Amino acid sequence: MQPLEDLKAAIKEALPGLDFVIGWENGWNPLLATPLFMYSPEDVDKLTWGPFNVNNPATYLSGLKGKKIGVVVKGCDSRSVVQLLQEKLIRREDLTLFGMPCTGVVDATKIARKVGDLGMISGAKRTNGTLSVTTHEGSVDIPWEEAAADKCLSCQYPNAIISDHFKGDPLPPTLGRDPAAEQLAALEALAPAELFAHWKDAMDRCIRCYACRNACPMCVCRDHCIAQTRDPHWLSQDDTVKEKLMFQMIHSLHLAGRCTECGECQRACPVDIPILALRRKLNSVVKNLFDYQAGVDPSAVPPLFTFQVEEAKINERGW
Amino acid sequence: MESSMYLPEASLDAWLAELASSHELIVPRREGDAIVFGPYDPSVSPDISRDATAPPKSSVFPACEEIMRYTSVKDTDDLSKTLVHMEEVMPSGSRVVFGARPCGTRGFTVYDRVFDAPAMHDPYYVARRQSTLFVTLACSEAGSACFCHWVGSGPADASGSDVLLVPVKGGWLAEGVSDKGRELLSSPLLTPGEKYAGEAKAAKAKAMESLDSAADLKPAPEALLAVFDDMEFWNRMSAKCISCGACTYLCPTCYCFNITDENKGMEGSRLRTWDNCMSFQFTLEASGHNPRPTKAHRLKNRVGHKFSYYPGLHGGAIACCGCGRCIKSCPAGVDIRQIVLAAMDRAKASRQGNTTGEHA
Ligand code: SF4
Ligand code: SF4
Ligand code: SF4
Ligand code: SF4
């Protein structure tokens, strides 16, 4: 793949001025690439690009202050970078961004629904509209729409929004379904008691590992998260569903209007709880109130970082 | 009674119902896209199609257990005094855990050496452990994250189990492992199993063959000590780790816990909850000092504990069953096998005066 070779050459050229460059390499499973930290030209040779580059490398950035970092980004990853820059959580001069046009990544959970144990997969290959997955029982062809991450089916930003080195021809936005919006609409249609029952049922299996929090590029308190402080004591150690759901509320509220819907929180959840819907809900509220979408315009001021004396859509007086 | 009985697949639900009538029965259940252990529900068949997302560890070592309750009351004779009433909460009842794989059950043997030993007797753990029976399902095919054979186990390992079910035509050969396990096999739903013995043996051998050749971990304990202060190595090994708790909470051998008092007004509970060494709070001291300030220090502990410090304390036993859950469930794709191999390489290379091991 020529653009990938060009990208590798650009990374090798930039590497001497950087601490390292973050990208992806093949992982333990053919379906899942894994983050690659490139320190040497030999490391760059391991770089992969394609439907298995699921992880969002922007997750690492806020923890790498003071370093000169290169990052290879998909379009959606670049939105996280933009939002982090808008919030001044990282510095543009410390970053070198590398990009290529993205045609979508897989959702391992959807694939597991078709083939069962991911550990039994011995091969995976995408050819246009199909993902072929090989297990010890043979090969299964999965239509791409049923294998891809929801966000990819209607991706508006398949090319890095900002980059220093972009290789390959930019792609137009994808005009497919938005299954996550459909899922959110279905939840919104539920009566409050049913909705509460839905979340009680889903959150029951939460193991409180906080992978959802730590995978989130915009969740930057990390070691100092209020979920684990004793004072204030927002959450107890008791593993009731109430505490578990309360943390999801905290995370969703802290991400309102900041979340770029990269989906890492839900993907990281080891017990596959469909928690992205909560973030989508809060984002739709912010979109309606402030007509704002996170991480698409480096010069925009996020709505919760400013205020208008008279907000256009908030009726503060005149009740 | 025979020590091996045949359990036809068609009788499984009936046998489970029978077990549930005399014990609390815990089975792998499909919840959403995950498989987790929970109470048996006669209207839903357990999901034994693959190894469960979470191991059965919470059946004996719950994610959260109340170990004591307390209430503060004013002394009516002297209102300047407060009396505290305490009530111990001990586990009771008997449980059967059905459908764990050998690696999940073997995890308890790692706990036994810690919680039920001459040096330490944890009454809560021991009470649950002694009243819980494991009917384990031998694996017929290993997956690519499995490495049970590296740590001295295998797809038909019966350690920690009371009954081992080996898949044979139309059902399982149920092998009694312990006396209590053999008692479970006295049900009329099971029939004598001698004629399946050959088939079961072949199934075990076939499962073993589905694993690649095992790495030799003998040098691991020493190698991990040799690279203990090599922070460049640990920084690189942990670069992609996001420092969550997925690996440890899903690990059948991780047993660290936290104790907290949760007050609600004048009363409260003392809780024991899972802790995990990948968390910043794990060794955070009251002064604010943290001897493991970075994820590199913490990942070093997770790997070091399992493959070096624990074996050093417990006669060489590795505190990992090779189930691969920490690999499969890691959101960042951290592979503990690679880290152990890289540490062995690194230690060997530095002994030979060369600082870059081939996996590092
Ligand atoms: S909340 Fe979830 S979808 Fe939103 S930015 Fe964080 S990880 Fe991405
Ligand atoms: S990642 Fe999933 S299991 Fe872990 S805390 Fe978040 S919701 Fe719970
Ligand atoms: S190794 Fe993986 S699962 Fe464990 S703390 Fe790191 S990111 Fe989380
Ligand atoms: S360390 Fe990983 S492979 Fe070993 S027992 Fe724990 S989860 Fe399984």
XYZ file of C-alpha atoms and ligand atoms in Angstrom:
711
model
C 0.000 0.000 0.000
C 1.796 3.122 -1.253
C 0.312 5.735 1.122
C 1.366 3.579 4.096
C 4.905 3.352 2.749
C 4.916 7.145 2.296
C 3.621 7.568 5.811
C 6.330 5.314 7.232
C 8.952 7.343 5.361
C 7.544 10.581 6.795
C 7.571 9.121 10.313
C 11.154 7.914 9.963
C 12.160 11.368 8.833
C 10.439 13.087 11.759
C 11.478 10.521 14.399
C 14.869 12.029 15.371
C 13.122 15.196 16.594
C 10.470 13.306 18.584
C 10.418 11.187 21.744
C 8.292 8.623 19.938
C 5.405 8.238 17.510
C 2.203 6.391 18.392
C 0.464 4.188 15.815
C -0.662 0.549 15.582
C 0.905 -2.858 14.972
C -0.569 -6.343 14.635
C -1.972 -7.601 17.927
C -2.487 -10.959 19.618
C -5.516 -11.538 17.411
C -5.736 -10.958 13.636
C -8.859 -8.876 14.220
C -7.299 -6.462 16.655
C -4.279 -4.284 16.022
C -2.658 -2.868 19.144
C -1.097 0.521 19.902
C 2.522 0.742 18.767
C 5.025 3.149 20.292
C 7.710 3.780 17.695
C 11.128 4.742 19.031
C 13.327 3.527 16.161
C 13.051 3.105 12.367
C 12.709 -0.677 12.952
C 9.630 0.024 15.056
C 8.175 2.115 12.206
C 8.388 -0.930 9.934
C 5.793 -2.624 12.171
C 3.214 0.117 11.561
C -0.111 -1.083 10.154
C -3.077 0.834 8.756
C -6.533 -0.550 8.058
C -9.775 -1.868 9.512
C -8.158 -3.276 12.659
C -6.627 0.009 13.899
C -9.391 0.483 16.409
C -7.704 2.103 19.426
C -7.757 5.876 19.641
C -4.134 6.960 20.190
C -5.258 10.394 21.433
C -6.042 8.671 24.727
C -2.361 8.762 25.621
C -1.732 12.427 24.882
C -2.848 14.181 28.040
C -0.567 11.899 30.064
C 2.521 12.752 28.024
C 3.025 16.407 28.898
C 6.462 17.805 28.214
C 7.270 15.252 25.530
C 7.497 15.760 21.782
C 5.076 13.224 20.400
C 4.100 12.051 16.951
C 0.660 10.501 16.554
C -0.874 8.659 13.632
C -4.578 9.457 13.548
C -7.743 8.310 11.883
C -10.286 11.042 11.213
C -12.176 10.342 14.458
C -8.936 10.240 16.462
C -8.048 13.669 15.081
C -11.292 15.024 16.553
C -10.090 14.012 20.010
C -6.808 15.805 19.323
C -8.697 18.917 18.205
C -10.890 18.930 21.296
C -7.850 18.439 23.570
C -6.206 21.420 21.832
C -9.346 23.525 22.173
C -9.328 22.821 25.888
C -5.606 23.596 26.084
C -4.942 20.182 27.591
C -2.140 19.555 25.096
C 0.078 21.882 23.060
C 0.099 21.885 19.280
C 3.840 22.630 19.180
C 4.519 19.373 21.047
C 2.616 17.319 18.484
C 3.344 16.047 15.019
C 0.271 14.546 13.410
C 0.347 11.877 10.725
C -2.767 10.755 8.886
C -4.227 8.689 6.095
C -7.782 8.436 4.771
C -9.791 5.924 6.815
C -12.401 3.572 5.393
C -13.645 2.367 8.775
C -12.656 0.007 11.560
C -14.168 -3.164 12.971
C -16.296 -3.600 16.077
C -15.005 -6.790 17.721
C -18.202 -7.175 19.753
C -20.321 -7.369 16.604
C -17.921 -9.927 15.153
C -17.994 -11.998 18.333
C -21.781 -12.179 17.928
C -21.184 -13.956 14.609
C -18.198 -16.148 15.379
C -18.231 -16.582 19.176
C -14.908 -16.591 20.991
C -12.472 -14.034 19.528
C -9.671 -16.289 20.719
C -10.643 -18.823 18.059
C -10.046 -16.415 15.165
C -7.013 -17.303 13.088
C -7.430 -14.847 10.218
C -9.350 -11.736 9.176
C -9.386 -9.885 5.878
C -11.475 -7.056 4.499
C -12.299 -6.904 0.826
C -14.541 -3.952 -0.015
C -17.978 -4.812 1.367
C -17.022 -7.984 3.256
C -14.982 -8.994 6.242
C -13.861 -12.617 6.030
C -13.070 -14.141 9.381
C -11.399 -17.538 9.713
C -11.775 -19.746 12.773
C -10.914 -23.402 13.412
C -14.385 -24.195 12.107
C -13.890 -22.486 8.744
C -14.436 -19.087 7.225
C -17.350 -16.676 7.746
C -18.109 -13.741 5.444
C -19.633 -10.811 7.306
C -21.100 -7.865 5.389
C -19.037 -4.795 6.273
C -22.033 -2.927 7.760
C -22.423 -5.758 10.268
C -18.734 -5.844 11.161
C -17.854 -2.149 11.277
C -17.997 0.170 14.271
C -21.281 2.102 14.275
C -19.472 5.442 14.055
C -17.830 4.414 10.766
C -21.093 3.801 8.919
C -21.932 7.497 8.892
C -18.466 8.975 9.405
C -18.310 12.662 8.514
C -14.566 13.037 9.024
C -12.717 10.120 7.396
C -9.579 12.277 6.969
C -7.577 13.853 9.764
C -9.109 17.251 10.519
C -5.653 18.590 11.240
C -2.358 16.950 10.315
C 1.228 17.695 9.480
C 1.752 14.753 7.149
C -1.267 13.327 5.337
C -0.671 10.547 2.790
C -3.192 9.235 0.266
C -6.237 10.869 -1.332
C -8.795 12.327 1.063
C -12.123 10.451 1.135
C -15.636 11.925 1.077
C -17.889 11.522 4.152
C -19.688 8.173 4.522
C -23.438 8.314 4.042
C -24.655 5.164 5.745
C -26.952 4.382 8.647
C -26.343 5.706 12.120
C -27.208 2.673 14.287
C -26.145 4.436 17.486
C -28.680 7.186 16.826
C -31.327 4.527 16.255
C -30.391 2.888 19.539
C -30.578 6.223 21.347
C -33.975 6.987 19.832
C -35.243 3.611 21.036
C -34.040 4.370 24.569
C -35.556 7.848 24.487
C -38.887 6.290 23.581
C -38.953 4.258 26.808
C -40.991 5.324 29.813
C -38.771 6.413 32.752
C -39.355 3.190 34.691
C -38.473 1.052 31.679
C -35.434 3.160 30.973
C -34.262 2.767 34.530
C -34.840 -0.974 34.299
C -32.733 -1.039 31.123
C -29.781 0.616 32.850
C -30.148 -1.422 36.002
C -30.014 -4.570 33.969
C -27.082 -3.438 31.814
C -24.975 -1.989 34.638
C -25.414 -4.956 36.912
C -22.455 -6.760 35.352
C -20.132 -3.736 35.584
C -16.953 -4.754 37.420
C -15.964 -1.155 38.211
C -12.682 -1.512 36.352
C -12.875 2.033 34.964
C -11.584 0.943 31.577
C -14.342 3.153 30.138
C -12.849 6.141 31.916
C -9.211 5.384 31.216
C -9.798 4.647 27.532
C -11.504 7.998 27.053
C -9.184 10.571 25.499
C -11.138 13.414 27.045
C -11.234 11.959 30.538
C -8.113 13.593 31.851
C -8.329 13.459 35.654
C -7.435 9.738 35.599
C -5.482 9.077 38.824
C -7.423 11.834 40.575
C -10.916 10.879 39.452
C -13.635 11.643 41.989
C -14.887 8.078 41.588
C -12.060 6.985 43.864
C -11.616 9.843 46.292
C -12.701 9.326 49.890
C -13.249 13.045 50.373
C -15.509 14.040 48.723
C -17.132 10.630 48.950
C -19.271 10.619 45.826
C -19.185 6.884 45.362
C -18.956 4.155 47.943
C -17.069 0.912 47.528
C -20.340 -0.975 47.669
C -20.818 -2.726 44.341
C -24.488 -1.961 43.914
C -25.903 -1.129 40.535
C -26.714 2.330 41.923
C -23.044 3.133 42.443
C -22.131 1.701 39.060
C -24.749 3.741 37.239
C -23.815 6.805 39.248
C -20.300 6.612 37.858
C -21.668 6.456 34.320
C -23.692 9.584 35.083
C -20.587 11.346 36.368
C -18.558 10.353 33.340
C -21.303 11.315 30.899
C -21.854 14.704 32.516
C -18.143 15.433 32.576
C -18.034 14.616 28.880
C -21.078 16.631 27.848
C -20.135 18.707 24.826
C -16.554 17.398 25.019
C -17.164 13.847 23.871
C -16.293 13.280 20.219
C -18.154 9.960 20.154
C -15.011 8.011 19.383
C -16.634 5.043 21.146
C -13.556 4.031 23.122
C -15.451 3.923 26.431
C -17.873 1.308 25.181
C -15.232 -0.588 23.241
C -12.969 -0.759 26.299
C -15.694 -2.166 28.530
C -14.634 -5.773 29.140
C -18.215 -6.855 29.769
C -19.606 -5.012 26.747
C -22.048 -2.658 28.425
C -23.556 -0.336 25.784
C -22.652 2.847 27.663
C -22.037 5.104 24.660
C -25.743 5.924 24.455
C -25.438 8.008 27.640
C -22.689 10.142 26.108
C -24.646 10.476 22.863
C -27.648 11.692 24.804
C -25.701 14.431 26.557
C -24.092 15.440 23.276
C -27.484 15.753 21.622
C -28.558 18.060 24.440
C -25.468 20.211 23.900
C -26.021 20.193 20.151
C -29.610 21.386 20.575
C -28.743 24.048 23.112
C -25.526 25.421 21.709
C -25.351 24.077 18.168
C -21.898 22.690 18.971
C -20.093 19.508 18.045
C -16.909 18.580 19.865
C -13.556 18.425 18.155
C -14.294 19.629 14.641
C -12.999 23.199 14.735
C -9.666 23.945 16.421
C -10.542 27.636 16.811
C -14.036 27.158 18.306
C -14.593 27.753 22.027
C -16.454 24.808 23.630
C -19.795 26.036 25.002
C -19.102 25.060 28.581
C -15.881 27.085 28.468
C -17.718 30.347 27.925
C -21.123 31.940 28.418
C -23.434 34.426 26.781
C -25.336 36.891 28.903
C -28.402 35.848 26.957
C -28.098 32.250 25.749
C -30.102 31.894 22.564
C -31.806 28.654 23.590
C -31.829 28.801 27.370
C -34.686 30.654 28.940
C -33.114 31.938 32.137
C -35.630 34.686 32.883
C -39.151 35.394 31.822
C -40.605 32.195 33.256
C -19.864 -45.378 43.445
C -18.083 -45.247 40.145
C -15.727 -42.341 39.846
C -16.652 -41.637 36.214
C -20.235 -41.284 35.071
C -21.817 -40.382 31.770
C -23.952 -37.246 31.626
C -26.028 -37.087 28.439
C -26.466 -33.569 27.059
C -30.231 -34.075 27.173
C -30.075 -34.546 30.954
C -27.984 -31.465 31.657
C -30.872 -29.147 32.536
C -32.466 -31.772 34.756
C -29.156 -32.404 36.544
C -28.627 -28.676 37.069
C -32.148 -28.367 38.488
C -31.317 -31.223 40.836
C -28.085 -29.531 41.960
C -29.976 -26.262 42.421
C -32.425 -27.940 44.792
C -29.698 -28.683 47.320
C -27.141 -25.913 46.675
C -26.937 -22.378 45.479
C -26.035 -23.028 41.841
C -23.843 -20.564 39.969
C -23.511 -20.856 36.200
C -22.135 -18.885 33.253
C -24.963 -16.741 31.936
C -25.169 -14.653 28.822
C -25.786 -11.029 29.735
C -25.809 -8.764 26.708
C -22.638 -9.559 24.782
C -20.790 -10.890 27.810
C -20.855 -14.206 29.659
C -20.656 -13.821 33.426
C -21.241 -16.160 36.357
C -24.487 -15.658 38.221
C -27.340 -17.522 39.914
C -28.873 -20.363 37.906
C -32.212 -19.531 36.351
C -34.116 -22.703 35.371
C -35.712 -20.898 32.429
C -32.371 -20.009 30.796
C -29.733 -22.561 29.841
C -26.217 -21.629 30.939
C -23.970 -20.409 28.124
C -21.100 -22.864 27.911
C -20.357 -22.204 24.240
C -17.077 -20.516 25.160
C -15.037 -19.604 28.205
C -16.872 -16.916 30.189
C -15.776 -13.291 29.974
C -15.333 -13.213 33.748
C -13.925 -16.181 35.678
C -15.876 -17.744 38.567
C -13.731 -15.994 41.172
C -16.550 -13.971 42.718
C -18.246 -17.203 43.851
C -15.569 -17.601 46.502
C -13.971 -14.173 46.511
C -16.780 -11.674 45.904
C -16.098 -8.313 44.276
C -17.632 -6.804 47.383
C -18.472 -8.505 50.642
C -19.754 -7.133 53.885
C -17.563 -8.538 56.630
C -19.036 -6.614 59.538
C -21.890 -4.240 60.398
C -21.813 -1.630 63.091
C -24.172 0.810 64.743
C -23.271 3.695 67.014
C -25.615 4.370 69.874
C -25.509 7.037 72.550
C -24.988 5.710 76.048
C -28.168 6.895 77.801
C -26.415 6.964 81.187
C -23.582 9.133 79.921
C -24.431 11.060 76.770
C -20.809 12.001 76.191
C -20.165 8.360 75.346
C -21.020 6.488 72.176
C -21.215 2.730 72.114
C -20.481 0.804 68.970
C -22.295 -2.460 68.355
C -20.593 -4.751 65.928
C -21.933 -7.758 64.153
C -19.789 -10.108 62.130
C -21.262 -11.267 58.825
C -20.045 -14.755 57.952
C -20.809 -16.469 54.653
C -23.260 -19.362 54.898
C -24.845 -21.994 52.659
C -23.283 -24.264 50.084
C -22.662 -23.540 46.440
C -21.973 -25.441 43.269
C -20.267 -23.606 40.445
C -20.998 -25.262 37.127
C -19.329 -24.630 33.794
C -16.054 -22.905 34.598
C -13.088 -23.940 32.471
C -10.036 -25.558 34.116
C -8.063 -22.300 34.143
C -10.853 -20.456 35.956
C -11.140 -23.116 38.660
C -7.407 -23.591 39.063
C -7.250 -19.938 40.133
C -8.531 -20.922 43.570
C -5.470 -23.060 44.192
C -3.470 -19.823 43.951
C -5.727 -18.233 46.583
C -5.638 -21.290 48.861
C -1.895 -20.901 49.413
C -2.485 -17.348 50.582
C -5.794 -17.372 52.446
C -5.852 -20.902 53.838
C -2.320 -21.455 55.005
C -0.592 -21.952 58.354
C 0.565 -18.354 58.278
C -2.817 -16.903 57.465
C -6.327 -18.206 57.784
C -8.951 -15.949 56.276
C -12.236 -17.157 57.790
C -14.420 -15.529 55.134
C -12.477 -17.012 52.265
C -12.125 -20.430 53.863
C -15.837 -20.637 54.719
C -16.812 -20.016 51.105
C -14.063 -22.132 49.634
C -14.974 -25.174 51.740
C -18.638 -24.906 50.951
C -18.245 -24.409 47.193
C -17.976 -27.288 44.741
C -16.704 -26.895 41.198
C -18.071 -28.845 38.263
C -15.565 -27.811 35.630
C -15.801 -28.237 31.895
C -12.648 -29.446 30.115
C -11.837 -27.481 26.954
C -11.932 -29.237 23.616
C -9.981 -26.617 21.683
C -7.496 -23.972 22.826
C -7.726 -20.378 21.628
C -4.920 -18.062 20.611
C -4.853 -16.252 23.975
C -4.637 -19.536 25.917
C -1.326 -20.535 27.444
C -2.339 -22.822 30.303
C 0.365 -25.290 29.270
C 3.091 -22.672 29.914
C 2.217 -22.608 33.609
C 1.961 -26.331 34.236
C -1.751 -26.650 33.562
C -3.746 -27.812 30.544
C -7.185 -27.956 28.915
C -8.249 -30.866 31.152
C -6.550 -29.767 34.373
C -8.688 -30.829 37.333
C -6.836 -28.864 40.024
C -9.273 -27.017 42.226
C -12.219 -28.936 40.744
C -14.558 -31.470 42.331
C -15.921 -32.858 39.080
C -14.383 -32.570 35.619
C -16.710 -32.903 32.634
C -14.923 -34.131 29.537
C -16.838 -33.715 26.274
C -17.690 -37.076 24.626
C -20.290 -38.063 22.056
C -23.735 -36.820 23.067
C -22.659 -35.493 26.450
C -19.817 -35.560 28.955
C -17.857 -38.055 30.931
C -18.125 -36.716 34.479
C -14.969 -37.577 36.374
C -15.189 -37.371 40.152
C -12.121 -35.543 41.428
C -12.904 -35.104 45.125
C -15.129 -37.119 47.495
C -17.717 -34.338 47.551
C -17.577 -34.214 43.786
C -18.151 -37.974 43.515
C -21.234 -37.555 45.692
C -22.680 -35.153 43.137
C -22.437 -37.961 40.594
C -24.840 -40.241 42.480
C -27.819 -38.772 40.604
C -29.894 -41.330 38.658
C -29.591 -38.985 35.672
C -26.001 -40.128 35.237
C -25.084 -43.598 34.030
C -21.862 -45.603 34.416
C -19.227 -44.159 32.156
C -16.487 -46.799 31.646
C -17.226 -47.204 27.982
C -16.494 -43.499 27.376
C -13.106 -43.577 29.083
C -11.152 -44.077 25.855
C -13.026 -41.332 24.074
C -12.500 -38.919 26.953
C -8.797 -39.665 26.985
C -8.585 -38.974 23.270
C -10.543 -35.714 23.658
C -8.081 -34.531 26.303
C -5.113 -35.383 24.128
C -6.648 -33.612 21.143
C -7.242 -30.443 23.170
C -3.650 -30.513 24.375
C -2.476 -30.839 20.786
C -4.380 -27.693 19.806
C -1.863 -25.663 21.839
C 1.459 -24.576 20.311
C 4.668 -25.543 22.004
C 5.001 -24.025 25.461
C 7.593 -21.449 26.436
C 9.962 -22.489 29.197
C 9.248 -20.167 32.132
C 11.914 -21.562 34.452
C 14.142 -18.495 34.060
C 11.219 -16.079 34.601
C 11.367 -15.578 38.401
C 15.016 -14.646 38.348
C 14.761 -12.624 35.133
C 11.966 -10.462 36.512
C 14.096 -9.666 39.553
C 17.053 -8.899 37.309
C 15.058 -6.285 35.363
C 13.358 -4.883 38.477
C 15.198 -1.554 38.367
C 15.291 -1.323 34.584
C 12.673 1.403 34.253
C 13.389 1.948 30.567
C 12.259 -1.616 30.005
C 9.109 -1.196 32.096
C 8.256 2.157 30.536
C 8.314 0.556 27.121
C 6.411 -2.533 28.198
C 3.669 -0.411 29.758
C 3.545 2.397 27.176
C 0.199 1.312 25.765
C -1.387 0.274 29.074
C -4.146 2.667 30.121
C -3.907 1.658 33.783
C -7.474 0.392 34.188
C -8.626 -2.593 36.207
C -9.884 -4.886 33.459
C -6.931 -7.293 33.567
C -6.822 -7.747 37.310
C -10.555 -7.829 37.985
C -11.039 -10.486 35.319
C -8.009 -12.494 36.405
C -8.840 -15.728 38.231
C -5.664 -15.408 40.295
C -5.645 -11.740 41.337
C -6.611 -11.590 44.989
C -5.729 -8.131 46.280
C -8.438 -6.426 48.246
C -9.306 -3.218 49.950
C -11.118 -2.706 53.253
C -13.294 0.331 53.765
C -15.921 1.436 56.243
C -18.964 2.849 54.528
C -20.916 4.968 56.973
C -24.559 5.820 56.637
C -25.395 8.132 59.510
C -25.027 6.255 62.798
C -24.513 2.892 61.146
C -22.308 1.389 58.548
C -20.612 -1.624 57.043
C -17.076 -2.750 56.743
C -16.585 -3.912 53.176
C -13.928 -5.970 51.561
C -13.733 -5.165 47.844
C -11.422 -6.189 45.032
C -8.441 -3.918 44.619
C -6.048 -3.897 41.695
C -2.386 -3.133 41.415
C -2.846 -1.266 38.135
C -4.639 1.509 39.967
C -2.832 4.649 41.155
C -4.584 4.329 44.531
C -3.260 0.795 45.125
C -0.154 1.830 47.043
C -0.996 5.489 47.592
C 0.018 6.273 51.158
C -1.755 8.658 53.515
C 1.173 11.067 53.246
C 0.573 11.377 49.509
C 3.703 9.388 48.690
C 3.218 6.574 46.217
C 5.946 3.972 45.829
C 4.382 2.951 42.504
C 3.723 6.344 40.953
C 3.574 5.342 37.283
C 1.806 2.665 35.298
C 5.240 1.203 34.539
C 5.781 0.505 38.257
C 2.314 -0.964 38.479
C 2.525 -3.231 35.451
C 5.872 -4.426 36.794
C 4.067 -5.467 39.947
C 1.316 -7.317 38.122
C 3.747 -9.354 36.051
C 6.373 -9.679 38.780
C 3.901 -10.884 41.364
C 2.519 -13.632 39.177
C 5.745 -14.892 37.632
C 8.384 -14.140 40.244
C 7.428 -12.997 43.752
C 4.572 -15.454 44.294
C 6.557 -18.425 42.935
C 9.376 -17.333 45.248
C 7.078 -17.584 48.265
C 5.100 -20.663 47.252
C 7.505 -23.335 46.107
C 7.762 -22.202 42.511
C 4.007 -22.176 41.797
C 3.188 -19.590 39.140
C 0.284 -17.310 40.062
C -1.210 -17.339 36.569
C -3.324 -20.067 35.005
C -2.767 -18.949 31.451
C -6.447 -18.292 30.817
C -5.633 -15.314 28.614
C -8.418 -13.106 29.988
C -6.050 -10.231 30.692
C -4.988 -10.414 27.041
C -8.471 -10.757 25.572
C -10.101 -8.110 27.725
C -7.336 -5.528 27.727
C -8.593 -2.476 25.856
C -5.022 -1.735 24.796
C -3.982 -5.242 23.743
C -1.290 -5.685 26.414
C -0.069 -9.295 26.221
C 1.400 -10.634 29.463
C 3.117 -13.477 27.583
C 5.187 -11.004 25.584
C 6.210 -9.136 28.712
C 7.439 -12.268 30.487
C 9.331 -13.387 27.393
C 10.806 -9.918 26.909
C 11.954 -9.812 30.551
C 13.668 -13.187 30.130
C 15.371 -11.922 26.967
C 16.353 -8.646 28.530
C 17.852 -10.325 31.588
C 19.747 -12.786 29.413
C 21.024 -10.023 27.130
C 22.202 -7.878 30.031
C 24.004 -10.888 31.525
C 25.777 -11.133 28.213
C 26.568 -7.422 28.287
C 24.036 -6.412 25.619
C 21.090 -4.230 26.626
C 18.554 -4.892 23.905
C 16.742 -8.205 24.154
C 15.004 -9.379 21.002
C 11.447 -8.924 22.349
C 12.121 -5.611 24.095
S -16.978 9.491 26.372
Fe -16.566 7.684 25.107
S -17.069 8.296 23.016
Fe -16.908 10.173 24.235
S -14.777 10.876 23.923
Fe -14.823 9.582 25.786
S -14.317 7.502 25.062
Fe -14.874 8.721 23.249
S -15.539 -0.376 31.493
Fe -17.516 -1.418 31.776
S -17.176 -2.787 33.525
Fe -15.504 -1.284 33.557
S -16.260 0.379 34.896
Fe -16.797 0.954 32.802
S -18.886 0.190 32.523
Fe -18.040 -0.863 34.315
S -2.783 -4.098 30.994
Fe -4.678 -3.595 29.859
S -6.361 -4.221 31.158
Fe -4.496 -4.086 32.427
S -4.470 -2.018 33.277
Fe -3.284 -1.951 31.399
S -4.787 -1.351 29.841
Fe -5.993 -2.034 31.597
S -2.560 -13.177 34.504
Fe -3.902 -13.153 32.703
S -3.607 -15.182 31.762
Fe -2.812 -15.306 33.864
S -4.551 -16.094 35.048
Fe -4.603 -13.825 35.159
S -5.988 -13.193 33.511
Fe -5.418 -15.336 33.131
